[in-house]
CSV table of C-alpha atoms in Angstrom, one decimal:
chain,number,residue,atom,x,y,z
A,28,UNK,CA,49.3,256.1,192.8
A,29,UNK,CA,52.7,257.8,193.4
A,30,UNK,CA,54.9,256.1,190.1
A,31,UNK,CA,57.6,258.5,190.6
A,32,UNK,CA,58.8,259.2,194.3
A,33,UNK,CA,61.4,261.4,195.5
A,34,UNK,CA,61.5,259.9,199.6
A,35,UNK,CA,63.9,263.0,200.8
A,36,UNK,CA,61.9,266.0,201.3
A,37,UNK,CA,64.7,268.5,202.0
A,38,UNK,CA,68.4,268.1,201.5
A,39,UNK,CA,71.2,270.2,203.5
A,40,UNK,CA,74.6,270.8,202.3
A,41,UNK,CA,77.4,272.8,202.2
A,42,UNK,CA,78.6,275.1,199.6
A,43,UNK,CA,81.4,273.2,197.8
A,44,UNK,CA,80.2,269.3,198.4
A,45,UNK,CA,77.9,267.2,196.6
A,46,UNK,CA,74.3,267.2,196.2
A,47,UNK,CA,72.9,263.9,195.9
A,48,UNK,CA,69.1,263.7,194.9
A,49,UNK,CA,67.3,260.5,194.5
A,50,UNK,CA,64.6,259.1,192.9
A,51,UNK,CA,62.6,255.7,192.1
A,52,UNK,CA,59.6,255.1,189.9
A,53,UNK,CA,57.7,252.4,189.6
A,54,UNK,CA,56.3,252.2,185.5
A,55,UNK,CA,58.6,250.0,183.4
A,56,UNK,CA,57.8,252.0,180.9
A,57,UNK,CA,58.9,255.4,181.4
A,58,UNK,CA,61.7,256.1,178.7
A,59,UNK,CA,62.3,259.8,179.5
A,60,UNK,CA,63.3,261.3,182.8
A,61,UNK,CA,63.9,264.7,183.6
A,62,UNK,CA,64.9,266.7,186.4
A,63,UNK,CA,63.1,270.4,187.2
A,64,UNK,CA,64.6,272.9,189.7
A,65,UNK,CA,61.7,275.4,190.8
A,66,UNK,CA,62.3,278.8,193.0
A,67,UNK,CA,60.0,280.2,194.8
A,68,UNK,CA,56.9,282.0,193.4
A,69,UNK,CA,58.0,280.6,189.8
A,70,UNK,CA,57.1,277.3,187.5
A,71,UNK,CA,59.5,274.9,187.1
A,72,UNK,CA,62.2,274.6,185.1
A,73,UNK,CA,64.0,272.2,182.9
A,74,UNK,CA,67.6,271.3,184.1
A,75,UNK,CA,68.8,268.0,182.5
A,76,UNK,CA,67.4,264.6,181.2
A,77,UNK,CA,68.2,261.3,180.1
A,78,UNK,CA,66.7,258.8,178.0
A,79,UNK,CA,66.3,255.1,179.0
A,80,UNK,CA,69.1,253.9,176.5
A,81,UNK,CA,72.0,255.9,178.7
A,82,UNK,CA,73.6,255.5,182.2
A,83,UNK,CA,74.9,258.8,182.6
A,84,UNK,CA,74.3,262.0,180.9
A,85,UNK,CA,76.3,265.2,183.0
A,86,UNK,CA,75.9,269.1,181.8
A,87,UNK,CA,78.2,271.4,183.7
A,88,UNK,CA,77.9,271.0,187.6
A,89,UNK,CA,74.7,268.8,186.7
A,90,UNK,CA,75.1,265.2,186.2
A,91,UNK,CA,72.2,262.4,186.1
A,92,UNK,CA,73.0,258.7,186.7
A,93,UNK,CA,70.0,256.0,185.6
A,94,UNK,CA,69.9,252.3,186.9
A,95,UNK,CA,66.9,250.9,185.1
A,96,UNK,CA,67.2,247.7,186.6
A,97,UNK,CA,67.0,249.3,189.9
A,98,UNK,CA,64.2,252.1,188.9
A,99,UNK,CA,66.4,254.8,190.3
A,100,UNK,CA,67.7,257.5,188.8
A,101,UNK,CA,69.8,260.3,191.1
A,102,UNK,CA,70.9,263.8,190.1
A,103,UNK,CA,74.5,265.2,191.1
A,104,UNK,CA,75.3,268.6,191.8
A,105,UNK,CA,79.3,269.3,192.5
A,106,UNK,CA,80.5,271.7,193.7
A,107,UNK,CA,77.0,273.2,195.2
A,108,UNK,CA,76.0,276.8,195.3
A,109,UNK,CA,74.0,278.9,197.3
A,110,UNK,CA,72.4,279.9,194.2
A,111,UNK,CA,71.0,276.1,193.6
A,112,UNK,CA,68.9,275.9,197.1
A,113,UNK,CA,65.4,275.3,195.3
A,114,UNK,CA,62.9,272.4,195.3
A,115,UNK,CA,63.9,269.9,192.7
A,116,UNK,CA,61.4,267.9,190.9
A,117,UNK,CA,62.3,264.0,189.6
A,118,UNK,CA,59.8,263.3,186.2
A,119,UNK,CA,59.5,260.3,183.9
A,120,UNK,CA,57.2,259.5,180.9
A,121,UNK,CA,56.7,257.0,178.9
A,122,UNK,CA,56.1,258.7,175.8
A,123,UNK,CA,57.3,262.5,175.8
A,124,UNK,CA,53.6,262.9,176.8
A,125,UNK,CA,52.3,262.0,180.1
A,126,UNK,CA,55.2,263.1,182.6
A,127,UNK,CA,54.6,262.6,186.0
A,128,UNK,CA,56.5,264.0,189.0
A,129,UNK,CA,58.0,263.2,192.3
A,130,UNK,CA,56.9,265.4,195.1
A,131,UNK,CA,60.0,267.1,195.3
A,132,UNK,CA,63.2,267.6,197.2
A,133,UNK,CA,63.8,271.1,198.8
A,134,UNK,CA,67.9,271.8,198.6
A,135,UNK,CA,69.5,274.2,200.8
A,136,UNK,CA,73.0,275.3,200.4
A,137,UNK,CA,74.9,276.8,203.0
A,138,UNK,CA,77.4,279.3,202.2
B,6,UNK,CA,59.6,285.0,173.2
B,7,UNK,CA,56.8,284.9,175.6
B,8,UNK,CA,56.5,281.7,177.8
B,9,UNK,CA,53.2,279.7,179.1
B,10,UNK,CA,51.1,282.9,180.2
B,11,UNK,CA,48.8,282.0,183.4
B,12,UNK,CA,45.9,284.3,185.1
B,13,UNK,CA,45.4,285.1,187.3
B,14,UNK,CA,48.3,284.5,189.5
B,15,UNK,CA,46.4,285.0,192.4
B,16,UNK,CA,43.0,283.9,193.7
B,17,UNK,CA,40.7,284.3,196.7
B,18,UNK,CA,37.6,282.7,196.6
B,19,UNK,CA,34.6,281.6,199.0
B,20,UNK,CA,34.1,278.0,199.4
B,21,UNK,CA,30.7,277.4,196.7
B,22,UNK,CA,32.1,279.2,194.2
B,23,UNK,CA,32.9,278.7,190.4
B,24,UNK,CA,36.9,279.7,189.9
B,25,UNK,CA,38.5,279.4,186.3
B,26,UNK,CA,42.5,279.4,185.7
B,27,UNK,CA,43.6,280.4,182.3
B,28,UNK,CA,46.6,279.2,180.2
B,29,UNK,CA,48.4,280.6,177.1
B,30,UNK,CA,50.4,278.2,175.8
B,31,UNK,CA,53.9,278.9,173.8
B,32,UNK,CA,53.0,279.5,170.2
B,33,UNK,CA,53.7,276.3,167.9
B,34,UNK,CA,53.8,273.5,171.3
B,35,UNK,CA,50.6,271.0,170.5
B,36,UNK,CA,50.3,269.8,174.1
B,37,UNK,CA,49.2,271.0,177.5
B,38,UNK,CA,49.5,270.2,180.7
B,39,UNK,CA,47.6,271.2,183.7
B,40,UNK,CA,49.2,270.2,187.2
B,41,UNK,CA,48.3,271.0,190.6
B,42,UNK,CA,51.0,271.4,193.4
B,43,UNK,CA,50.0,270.6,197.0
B,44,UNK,CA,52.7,270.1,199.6
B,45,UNK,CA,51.8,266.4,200.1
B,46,UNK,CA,51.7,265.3,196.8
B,47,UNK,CA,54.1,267.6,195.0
B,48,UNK,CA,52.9,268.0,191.2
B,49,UNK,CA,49.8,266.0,190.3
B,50,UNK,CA,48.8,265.3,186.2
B,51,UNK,CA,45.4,266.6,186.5
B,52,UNK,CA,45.3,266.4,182.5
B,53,UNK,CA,46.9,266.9,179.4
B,54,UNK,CA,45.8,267.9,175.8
B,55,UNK,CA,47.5,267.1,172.4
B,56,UNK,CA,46.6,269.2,169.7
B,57,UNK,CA,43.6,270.6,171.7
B,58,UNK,CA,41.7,267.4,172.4
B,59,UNK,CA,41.9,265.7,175.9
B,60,UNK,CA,44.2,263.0,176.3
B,61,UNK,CA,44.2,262.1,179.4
B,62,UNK,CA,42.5,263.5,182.3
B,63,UNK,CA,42.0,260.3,184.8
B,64,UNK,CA,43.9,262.5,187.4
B,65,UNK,CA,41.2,265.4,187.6
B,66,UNK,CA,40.0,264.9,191.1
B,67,UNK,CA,36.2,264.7,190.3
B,68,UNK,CA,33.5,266.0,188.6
B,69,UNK,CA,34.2,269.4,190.0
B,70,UNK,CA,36.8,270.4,188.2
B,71,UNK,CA,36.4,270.8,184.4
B,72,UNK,CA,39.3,271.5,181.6
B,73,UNK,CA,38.8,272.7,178.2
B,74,UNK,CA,40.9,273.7,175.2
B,75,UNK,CA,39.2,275.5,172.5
B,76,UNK,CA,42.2,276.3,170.6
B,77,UNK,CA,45.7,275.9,170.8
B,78,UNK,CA,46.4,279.2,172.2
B,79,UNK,CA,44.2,279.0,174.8
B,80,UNK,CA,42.7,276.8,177.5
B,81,UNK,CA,41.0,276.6,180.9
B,82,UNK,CA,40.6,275.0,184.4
B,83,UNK,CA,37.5,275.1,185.8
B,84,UNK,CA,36.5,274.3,189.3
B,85,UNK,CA,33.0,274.6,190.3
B,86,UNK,CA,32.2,274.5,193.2
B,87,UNK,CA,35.3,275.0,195.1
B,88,UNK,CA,36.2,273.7,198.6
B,89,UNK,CA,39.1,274.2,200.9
B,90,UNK,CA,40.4,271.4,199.8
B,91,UNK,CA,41.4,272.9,196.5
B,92,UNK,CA,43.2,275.3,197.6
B,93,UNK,CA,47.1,275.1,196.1
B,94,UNK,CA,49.3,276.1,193.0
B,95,UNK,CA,47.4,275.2,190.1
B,96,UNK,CA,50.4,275.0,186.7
B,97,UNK,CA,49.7,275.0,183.3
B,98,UNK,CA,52.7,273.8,181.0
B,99,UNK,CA,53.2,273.7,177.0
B,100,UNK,CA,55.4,271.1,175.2
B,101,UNK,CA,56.2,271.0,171.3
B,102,UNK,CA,55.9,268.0,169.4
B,103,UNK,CA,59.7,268.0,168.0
B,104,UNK,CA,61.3,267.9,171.6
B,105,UNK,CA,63.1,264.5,171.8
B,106,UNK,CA,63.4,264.8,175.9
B,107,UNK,CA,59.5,265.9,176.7
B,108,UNK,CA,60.6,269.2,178.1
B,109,UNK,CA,57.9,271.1,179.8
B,110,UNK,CA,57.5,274.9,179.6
B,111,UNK,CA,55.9,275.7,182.9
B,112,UNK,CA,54.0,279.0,183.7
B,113,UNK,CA,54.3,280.6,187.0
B,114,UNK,CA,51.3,279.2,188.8
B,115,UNK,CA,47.9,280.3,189.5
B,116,UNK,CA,47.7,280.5,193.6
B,117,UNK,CA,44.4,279.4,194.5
B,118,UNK,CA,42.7,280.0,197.9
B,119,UNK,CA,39.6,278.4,198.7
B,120,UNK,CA,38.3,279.9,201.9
């Protein structure tokens, strides 16, 4: 039972656009939702989050948009770098607790 | 600071046999996470622990697989008897209580192969 899905497996862009990665999930109550970038070889790490009670919440190049009533949350990268091709995982929890993942989106930027 | 510690990184096994991942969680974080990463289902809750005792654990695939956490510095995945099947990236992560977002502290992975 998939309650957060990320429906792009890969992503291709060029260096200097926007990144758009999507994401839906399905439990009304997730309140948290976070966005991991993992390398190669590596865990994954933490790049930005948002609770439930904001629309928007934007860190650098980084930004995260939330529509609750739509169940989608997307992360924006501008301008892209090489240096951010990686597989980025969409997570939600209800309770800081049980976070569950999408399945990922591999990004490649091309120089 | 040292981060979630995993062993081994690596793993070859014969189908039949017992494996058993190790985690080191960040000192002070009360709860941990075990995921698995395949390629079709990305990461997968197997289950999670807060202040060492077993919250959840409805996503360990069956009776196989086994987790424990005997203290909070240290806990373990168990799979016995492995198949092919559980072959993949098995991660253990660390969270502290006082974190308002839920960040996760992942390890680099335990590689399993299950010949």
């Amino acid at each position: 039972d998939q309650q957060v899905k990320q429906n792009s497996p890969s992503l291709s862009v060029q260096e200097g656009r926007i990144s758009i990665l999507n994401c839906d999930y399905t439990n009304s109550m997730f309140d948290y939702f976070l966005w991991y970038k993992k390398y190669p070889a590596e865990g994954p790490t933490f790049l930005i989050s948002i609770s439930s009670i904001k629309d928007k919440n934007e860190d650098g190049r980084f930004t995260v948009f939330l529509n609750k009533s739509a169940k989608h949350l997307s992360l924006h990268i501008v301008p892209s770098q090489p240096g951010d091709s990686a597989v980025y995982f969409c997570a939600a929890s209800p309770n800081n607790n049980d976070m569950r993942f999408g399945a990922g989106t591999r990004l490649t930027v091309k120089p | 600071d040292a981060g979630v510690i995993q062993s081994p990184r690596h793993e070859v096994t014969e189908m039949g046999q017992e494996v058993t991942l190790r985690c080191k969680p960040i000192s002070g974080h009360n709860s941990l996470f075990w995921y698995r990463q395949t390629m079709m289902r990305g990461l997968e809750l197997l289950i999670y622990f807060n202040n060492n005792v077993p919250i959840d654990d409805s996503g360990m695939p069956e009776d196989r697989f086994s987790a424990k956490m005997p203290n909070a510095s240290f806990s373990t995945l168990k799979i016995q008897p492995s198949e092919p099947r559980d072959s993949a990236v098995y991660f253990c992560a660390s969270a502290g209580g006082g974190s308002m977002t839920g960040e996760l502290f992942f390890g680099e992975g335990s590689r399993l192969t299950v010949l």
